[in-house]
CSV table of C-alpha atoms and ligand atoms in Angstrom, one decimal:
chain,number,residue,atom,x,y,z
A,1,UNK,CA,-17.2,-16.4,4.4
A,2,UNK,CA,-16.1,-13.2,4.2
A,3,UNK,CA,-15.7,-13.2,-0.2
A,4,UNK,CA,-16.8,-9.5,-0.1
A,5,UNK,CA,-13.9,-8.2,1.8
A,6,UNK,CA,-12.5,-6.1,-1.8
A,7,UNK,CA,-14.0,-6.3,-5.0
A,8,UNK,CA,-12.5,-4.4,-8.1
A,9,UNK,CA,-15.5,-4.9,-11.2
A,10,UNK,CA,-14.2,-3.7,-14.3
A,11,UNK,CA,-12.6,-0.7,-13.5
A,12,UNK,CA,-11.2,1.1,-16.8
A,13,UNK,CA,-8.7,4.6,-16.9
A,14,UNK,CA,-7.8,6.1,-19.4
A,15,UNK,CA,-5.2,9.1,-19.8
A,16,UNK,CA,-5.9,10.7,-23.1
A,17,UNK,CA,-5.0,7.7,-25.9
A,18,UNK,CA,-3.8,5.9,-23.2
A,19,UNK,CA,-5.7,3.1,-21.6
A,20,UNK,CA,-4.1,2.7,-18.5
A,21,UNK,CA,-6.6,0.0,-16.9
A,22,UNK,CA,-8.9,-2.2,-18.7
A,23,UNK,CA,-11.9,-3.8,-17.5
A,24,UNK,CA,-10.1,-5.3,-14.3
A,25,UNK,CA,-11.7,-6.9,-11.9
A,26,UNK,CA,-10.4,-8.4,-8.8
A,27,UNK,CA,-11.0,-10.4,-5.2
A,28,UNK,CA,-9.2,-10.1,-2.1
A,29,UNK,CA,-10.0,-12.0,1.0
A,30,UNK,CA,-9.3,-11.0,4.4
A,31,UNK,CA,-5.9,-11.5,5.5
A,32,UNK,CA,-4.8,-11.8,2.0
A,33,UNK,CA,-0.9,-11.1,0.5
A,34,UNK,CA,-2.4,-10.3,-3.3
A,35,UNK,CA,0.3,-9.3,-5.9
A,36,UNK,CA,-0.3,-6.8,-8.6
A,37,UNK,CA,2.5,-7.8,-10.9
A,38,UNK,CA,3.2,-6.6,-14.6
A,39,UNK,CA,5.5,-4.6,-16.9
A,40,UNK,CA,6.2,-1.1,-16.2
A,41,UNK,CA,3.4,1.1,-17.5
A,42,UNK,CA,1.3,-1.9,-17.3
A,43,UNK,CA,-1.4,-0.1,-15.0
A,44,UNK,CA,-0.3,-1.2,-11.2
A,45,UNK,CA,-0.2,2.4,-9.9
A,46,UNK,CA,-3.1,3.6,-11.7
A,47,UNK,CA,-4.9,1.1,-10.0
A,48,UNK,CA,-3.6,2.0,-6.9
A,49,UNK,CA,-5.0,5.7,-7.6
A,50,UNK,CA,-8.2,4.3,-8.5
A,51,UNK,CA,-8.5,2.5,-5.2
A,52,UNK,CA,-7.2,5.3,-3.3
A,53,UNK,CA,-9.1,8.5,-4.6
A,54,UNK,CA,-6.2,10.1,-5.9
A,55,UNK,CA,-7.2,9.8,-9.4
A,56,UNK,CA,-10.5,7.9,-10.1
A,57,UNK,CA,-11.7,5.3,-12.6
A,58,UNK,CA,-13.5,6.2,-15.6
A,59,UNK,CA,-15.6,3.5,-14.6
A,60,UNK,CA,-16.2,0.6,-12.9
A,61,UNK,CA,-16.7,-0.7,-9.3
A,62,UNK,CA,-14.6,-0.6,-6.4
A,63,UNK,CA,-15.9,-2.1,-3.4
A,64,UNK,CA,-14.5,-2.5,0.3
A,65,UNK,CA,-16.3,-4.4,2.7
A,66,UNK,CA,-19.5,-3.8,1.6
A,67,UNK,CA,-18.5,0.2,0.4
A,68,UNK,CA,-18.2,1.6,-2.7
A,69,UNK,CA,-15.1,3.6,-2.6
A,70,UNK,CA,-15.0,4.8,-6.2
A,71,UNK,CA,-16.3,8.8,-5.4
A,72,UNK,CA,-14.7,9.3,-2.4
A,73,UNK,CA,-12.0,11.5,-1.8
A,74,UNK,CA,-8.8,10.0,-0.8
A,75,UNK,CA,-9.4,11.2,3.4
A,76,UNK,CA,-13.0,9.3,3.0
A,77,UNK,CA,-10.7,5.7,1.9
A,78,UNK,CA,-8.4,6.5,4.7
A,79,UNK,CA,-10.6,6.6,6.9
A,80,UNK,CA,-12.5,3.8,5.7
A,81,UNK,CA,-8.5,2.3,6.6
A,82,UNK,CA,-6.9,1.8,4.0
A,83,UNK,CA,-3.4,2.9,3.5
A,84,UNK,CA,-0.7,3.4,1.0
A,85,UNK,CA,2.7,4.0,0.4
A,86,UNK,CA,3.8,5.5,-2.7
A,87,UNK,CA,6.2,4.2,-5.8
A,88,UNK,CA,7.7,7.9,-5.7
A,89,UNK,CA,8.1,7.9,-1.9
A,90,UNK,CA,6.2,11.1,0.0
A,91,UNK,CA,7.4,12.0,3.2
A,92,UNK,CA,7.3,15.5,4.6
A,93,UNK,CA,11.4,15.5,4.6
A,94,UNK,CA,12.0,18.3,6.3
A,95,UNK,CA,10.1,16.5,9.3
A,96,UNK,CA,11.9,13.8,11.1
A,97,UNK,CA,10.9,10.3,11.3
A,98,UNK,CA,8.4,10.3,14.1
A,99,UNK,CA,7.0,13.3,12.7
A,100,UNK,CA,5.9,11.7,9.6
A,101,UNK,CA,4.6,8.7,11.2
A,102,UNK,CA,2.8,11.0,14.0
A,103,UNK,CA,1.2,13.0,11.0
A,104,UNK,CA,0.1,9.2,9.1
A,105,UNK,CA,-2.2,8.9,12.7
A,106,UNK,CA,-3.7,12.3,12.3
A,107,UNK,CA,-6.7,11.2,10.2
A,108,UNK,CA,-7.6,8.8,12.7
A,109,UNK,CA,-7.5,11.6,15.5
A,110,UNK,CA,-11.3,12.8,16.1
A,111,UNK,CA,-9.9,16.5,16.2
A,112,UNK,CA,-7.8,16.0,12.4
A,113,UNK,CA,-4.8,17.9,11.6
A,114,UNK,CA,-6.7,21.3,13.0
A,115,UNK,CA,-6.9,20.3,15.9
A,116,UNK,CA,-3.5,18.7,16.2
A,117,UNK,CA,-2.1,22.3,15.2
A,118,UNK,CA,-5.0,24.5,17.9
A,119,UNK,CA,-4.1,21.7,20.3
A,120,UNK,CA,-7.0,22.3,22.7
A,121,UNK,CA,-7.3,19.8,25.6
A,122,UNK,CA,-9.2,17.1,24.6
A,123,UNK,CA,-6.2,16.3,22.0
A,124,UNK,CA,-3.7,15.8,24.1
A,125,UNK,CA,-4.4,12.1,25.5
A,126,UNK,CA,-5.0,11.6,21.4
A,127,UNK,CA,-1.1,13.1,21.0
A,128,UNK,CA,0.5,11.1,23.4
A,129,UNK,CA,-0.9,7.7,22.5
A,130,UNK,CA,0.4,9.1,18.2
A,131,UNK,CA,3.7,9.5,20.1
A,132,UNK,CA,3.9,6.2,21.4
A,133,UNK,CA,2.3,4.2,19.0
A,134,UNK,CA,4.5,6.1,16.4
A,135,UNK,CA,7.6,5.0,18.7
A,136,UNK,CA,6.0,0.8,18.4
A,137,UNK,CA,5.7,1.2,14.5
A,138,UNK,CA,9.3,2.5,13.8
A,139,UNK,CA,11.0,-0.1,16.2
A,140,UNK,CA,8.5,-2.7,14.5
A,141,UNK,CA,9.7,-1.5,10.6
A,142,UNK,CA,13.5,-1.9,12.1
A,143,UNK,CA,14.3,2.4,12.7
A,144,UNK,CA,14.5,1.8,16.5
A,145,UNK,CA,17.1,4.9,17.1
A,146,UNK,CA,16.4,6.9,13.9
A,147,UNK,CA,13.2,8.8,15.3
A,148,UNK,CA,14.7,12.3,15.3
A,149,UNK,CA,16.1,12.1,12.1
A,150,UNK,CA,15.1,14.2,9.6
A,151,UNK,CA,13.4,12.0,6.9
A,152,UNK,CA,15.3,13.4,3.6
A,153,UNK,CA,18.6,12.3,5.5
A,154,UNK,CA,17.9,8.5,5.8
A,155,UNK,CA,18.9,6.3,3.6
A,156,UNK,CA,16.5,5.2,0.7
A,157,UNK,CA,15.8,2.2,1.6
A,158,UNK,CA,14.8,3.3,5.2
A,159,UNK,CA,13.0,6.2,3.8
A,160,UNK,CA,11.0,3.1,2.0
A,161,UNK,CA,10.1,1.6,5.8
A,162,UNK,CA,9.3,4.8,7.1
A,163,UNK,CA,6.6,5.4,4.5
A,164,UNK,CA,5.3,1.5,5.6
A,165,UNK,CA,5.7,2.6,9.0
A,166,UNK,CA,3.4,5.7,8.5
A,167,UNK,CA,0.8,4.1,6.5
A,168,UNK,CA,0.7,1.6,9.6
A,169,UNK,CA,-0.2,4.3,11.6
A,170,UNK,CA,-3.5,4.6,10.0
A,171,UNK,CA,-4.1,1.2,11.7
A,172,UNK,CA,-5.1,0.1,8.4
A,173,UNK,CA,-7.1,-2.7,7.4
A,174,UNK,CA,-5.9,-2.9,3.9
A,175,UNK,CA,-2.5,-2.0,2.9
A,176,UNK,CA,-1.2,-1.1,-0.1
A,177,UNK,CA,2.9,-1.0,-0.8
A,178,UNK,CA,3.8,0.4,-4.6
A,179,UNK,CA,7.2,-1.4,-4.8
A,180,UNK,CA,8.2,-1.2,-0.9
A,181,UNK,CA,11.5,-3.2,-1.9
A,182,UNK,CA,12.6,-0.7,-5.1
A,183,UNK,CA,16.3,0.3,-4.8
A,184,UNK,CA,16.6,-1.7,-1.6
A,185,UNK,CA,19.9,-4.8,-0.8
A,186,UNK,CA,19.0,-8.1,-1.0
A,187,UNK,CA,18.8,-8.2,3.2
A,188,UNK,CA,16.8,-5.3,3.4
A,189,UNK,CA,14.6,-7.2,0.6
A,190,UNK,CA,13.8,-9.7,2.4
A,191,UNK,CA,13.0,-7.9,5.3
A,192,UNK,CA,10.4,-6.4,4.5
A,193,UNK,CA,9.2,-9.5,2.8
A,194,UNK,CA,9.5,-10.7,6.5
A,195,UNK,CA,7.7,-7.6,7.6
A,196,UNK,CA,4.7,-8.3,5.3
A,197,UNK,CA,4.2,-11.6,6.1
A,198,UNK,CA,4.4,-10.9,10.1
A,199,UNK,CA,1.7,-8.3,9.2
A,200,UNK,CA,-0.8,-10.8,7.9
A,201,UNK,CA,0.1,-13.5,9.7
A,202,UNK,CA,0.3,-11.8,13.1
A,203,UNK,CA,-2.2,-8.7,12.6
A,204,UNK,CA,-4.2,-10.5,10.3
A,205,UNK,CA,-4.1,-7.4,7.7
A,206,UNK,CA,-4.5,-7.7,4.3
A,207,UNK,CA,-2.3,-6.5,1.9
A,208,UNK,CA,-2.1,-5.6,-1.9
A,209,UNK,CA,1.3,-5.7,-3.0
A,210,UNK,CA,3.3,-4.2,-6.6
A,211,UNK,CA,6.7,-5.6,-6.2
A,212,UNK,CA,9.2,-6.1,-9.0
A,213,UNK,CA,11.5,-8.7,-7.5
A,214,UNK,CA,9.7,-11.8,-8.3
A,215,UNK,CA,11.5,-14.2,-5.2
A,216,UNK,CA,9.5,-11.8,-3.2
A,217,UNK,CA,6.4,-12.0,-4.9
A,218,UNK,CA,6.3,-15.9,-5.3
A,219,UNK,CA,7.4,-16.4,-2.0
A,220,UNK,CA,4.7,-14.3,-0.4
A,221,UNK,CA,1.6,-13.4,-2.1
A,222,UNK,CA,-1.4,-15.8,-1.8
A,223,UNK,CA,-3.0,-15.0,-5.0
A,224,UNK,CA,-1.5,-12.8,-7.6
A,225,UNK,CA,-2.6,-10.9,-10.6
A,226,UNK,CA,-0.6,-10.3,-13.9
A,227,UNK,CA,-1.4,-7.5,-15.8
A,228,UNK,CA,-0.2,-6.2,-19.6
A,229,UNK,CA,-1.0,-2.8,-20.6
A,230,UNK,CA,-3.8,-2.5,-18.4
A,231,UNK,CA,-5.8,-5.5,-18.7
A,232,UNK,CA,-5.7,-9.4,-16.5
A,233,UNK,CA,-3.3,-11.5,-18.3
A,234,UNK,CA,-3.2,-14.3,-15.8
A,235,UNK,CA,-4.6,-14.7,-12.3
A,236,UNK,CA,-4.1,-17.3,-9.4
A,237,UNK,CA,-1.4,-18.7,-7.1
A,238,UNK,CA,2.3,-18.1,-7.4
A,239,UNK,CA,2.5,-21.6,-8.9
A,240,UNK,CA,-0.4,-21.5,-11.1
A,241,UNK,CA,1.0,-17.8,-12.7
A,242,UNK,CA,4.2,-18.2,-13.1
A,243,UNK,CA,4.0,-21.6,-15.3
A,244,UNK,CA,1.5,-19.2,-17.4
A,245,UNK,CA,2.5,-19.1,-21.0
A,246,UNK,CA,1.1,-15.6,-21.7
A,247,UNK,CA,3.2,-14.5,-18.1
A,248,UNK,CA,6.3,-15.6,-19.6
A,249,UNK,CA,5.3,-14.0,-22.6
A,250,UNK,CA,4.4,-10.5,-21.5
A,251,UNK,CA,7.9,-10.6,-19.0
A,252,UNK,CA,10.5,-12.3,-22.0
A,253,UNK,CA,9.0,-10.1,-24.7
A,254,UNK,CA,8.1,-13.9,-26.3
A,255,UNK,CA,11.5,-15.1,-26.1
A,256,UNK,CA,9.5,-17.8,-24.5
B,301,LIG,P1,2.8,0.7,-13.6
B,301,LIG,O1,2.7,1.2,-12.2
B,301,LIG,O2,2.3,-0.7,-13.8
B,301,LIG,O3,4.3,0.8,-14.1
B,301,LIG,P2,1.2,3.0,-14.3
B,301,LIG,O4,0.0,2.7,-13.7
B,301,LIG,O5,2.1,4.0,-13.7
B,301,LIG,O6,2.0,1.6,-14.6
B,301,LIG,O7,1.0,3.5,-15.8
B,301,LIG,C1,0.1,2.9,-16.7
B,301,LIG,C2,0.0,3.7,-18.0
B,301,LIG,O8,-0.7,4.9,-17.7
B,301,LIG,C3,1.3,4.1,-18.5
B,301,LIG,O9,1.3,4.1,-19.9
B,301,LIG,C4,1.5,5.5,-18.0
B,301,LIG,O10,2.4,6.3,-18.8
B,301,LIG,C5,0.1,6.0,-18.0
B,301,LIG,N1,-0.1,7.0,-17.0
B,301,LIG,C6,-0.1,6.8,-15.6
B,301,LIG,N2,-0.4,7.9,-14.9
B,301,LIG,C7,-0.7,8.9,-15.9
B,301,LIG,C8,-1.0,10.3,-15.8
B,301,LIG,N3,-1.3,10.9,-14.6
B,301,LIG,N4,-1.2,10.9,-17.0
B,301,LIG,C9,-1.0,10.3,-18.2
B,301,LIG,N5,-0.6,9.0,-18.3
B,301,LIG,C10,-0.5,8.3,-17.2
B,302,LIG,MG1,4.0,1.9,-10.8
């Protein structure tokens, strides 16, 4: 019904001699868990950065509902909502927690950042509902308590759900989480593989999804895509890819 929700056609980068992403293409549907899954350097993030605006394809097509993306600049695909955390997390540190979910909102706010800082009037009402809505989103990642801390003194793996927690306050339709679980306990692991699922399955989002730790990637994602050196290796459900002999090949080095 809705099979045009996010297309990727065959979207190539390259960095010098490197080809970071070859000819990819890819499908999400609405409401979708779809794993990007692959070797380090294998092209995950660069495909996030393609998707994003932060560093476009060479070429190839990028479409989301119905809107070329590929061209605009990474405020143009935020507001078309979609929103990102980062592998290398980015928070302003020196802000504290509700700060950098309050500033996550600010592209949505009709006045932007500018008027945010000017404050005139007509922002206000816009401010308070940030506040608040900032408030749901931290209790909801599991920082109930921690909103006036200063972001560069949580822990890491908190610093991880406050990034998911200000990319939520985009109100995105897509999301997109580079590793949320990297350097993270087993409990806080699952967690957030908790957190994702609640997120489709209660808010109906749909999420694409480079995680390492492959009990959280089999037990989530819907459809997932492997990738080797910047091309499709295999593509499918969690059962169908990881019984995939070129899979096994690209993660065991062909010790398979
Ligand atoms: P992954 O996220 O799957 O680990 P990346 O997308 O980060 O992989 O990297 C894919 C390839 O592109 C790697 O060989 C990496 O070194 C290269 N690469 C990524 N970003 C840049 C860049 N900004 N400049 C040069 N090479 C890059
Ligand atoms: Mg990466």
């Amino acid at each position: 019904m809705d099979a045009e929700f996010f297309t990727a056609m065959a979207v190539t980068k390259r960095f010098g001699g490197v080809t970071a992403l070859l000819d990819l293409s890819l499908a999400i549907q609405r409401s979708q868990i779809y794993s990007l899954i692959g070797p380090n350097g294998a092209g995950k993030s660069t495909f996030f950065n393609a998707v994003t605006g932060f560093d476009p394809p060479d070429s190839g097509s990028i479409q989301f509902q119905g809107r070329e993306l590929v061209g605009l600049a990474p405020e143009a695909v935020a507001t078309a909502r979609i929103a990102r955390t980062y592998q290398n997390i980015r928070l302003f540190k020196s802000m504290t927690a509700l700060e950098n979910v309050i500033v996550g909102r600010h592209v949505l706010m009709r006045a932007g950042v500018f008027g945010a800082v000017f404050n005139p009037p007509p922002t206000r009402r816009e401010e308070e509902t940030a506040e608040t809505r900032a408030f749901e989103l931290l209790d909801f990642v599991g920082l109930r308590g921690r909103e006036a801390e200063v972001s560069i003194n949580l822990s890491y793996g908190d610093q991880r759900r406050l990034e998911i927690a200000r990319a939520l306050a985009l109100e995105p339709e897509l999301l997109l989480l580079d590793e949320p679980t990297a350097g993270m306990s087993p409990a806080e692991t699952s967690a957030v593989a908790d957190l994702v699922l609640h997120l489709r399955d209660e808010r109906g989002l749909t999420v694409l999804l480079v995680e390492h730790d492959m009990s959280v990637v089999m037990g989530i994602s819907d459809r997932i895509t492997v990738m080797d050196y910047g091309e499709e290796i295999a593509r499918g459900t969690p059962d169908e890819v990881q019984n995939d002999p070129r899979v096994l090949e690209a993660y065991l080095g062909g010790a398979a």
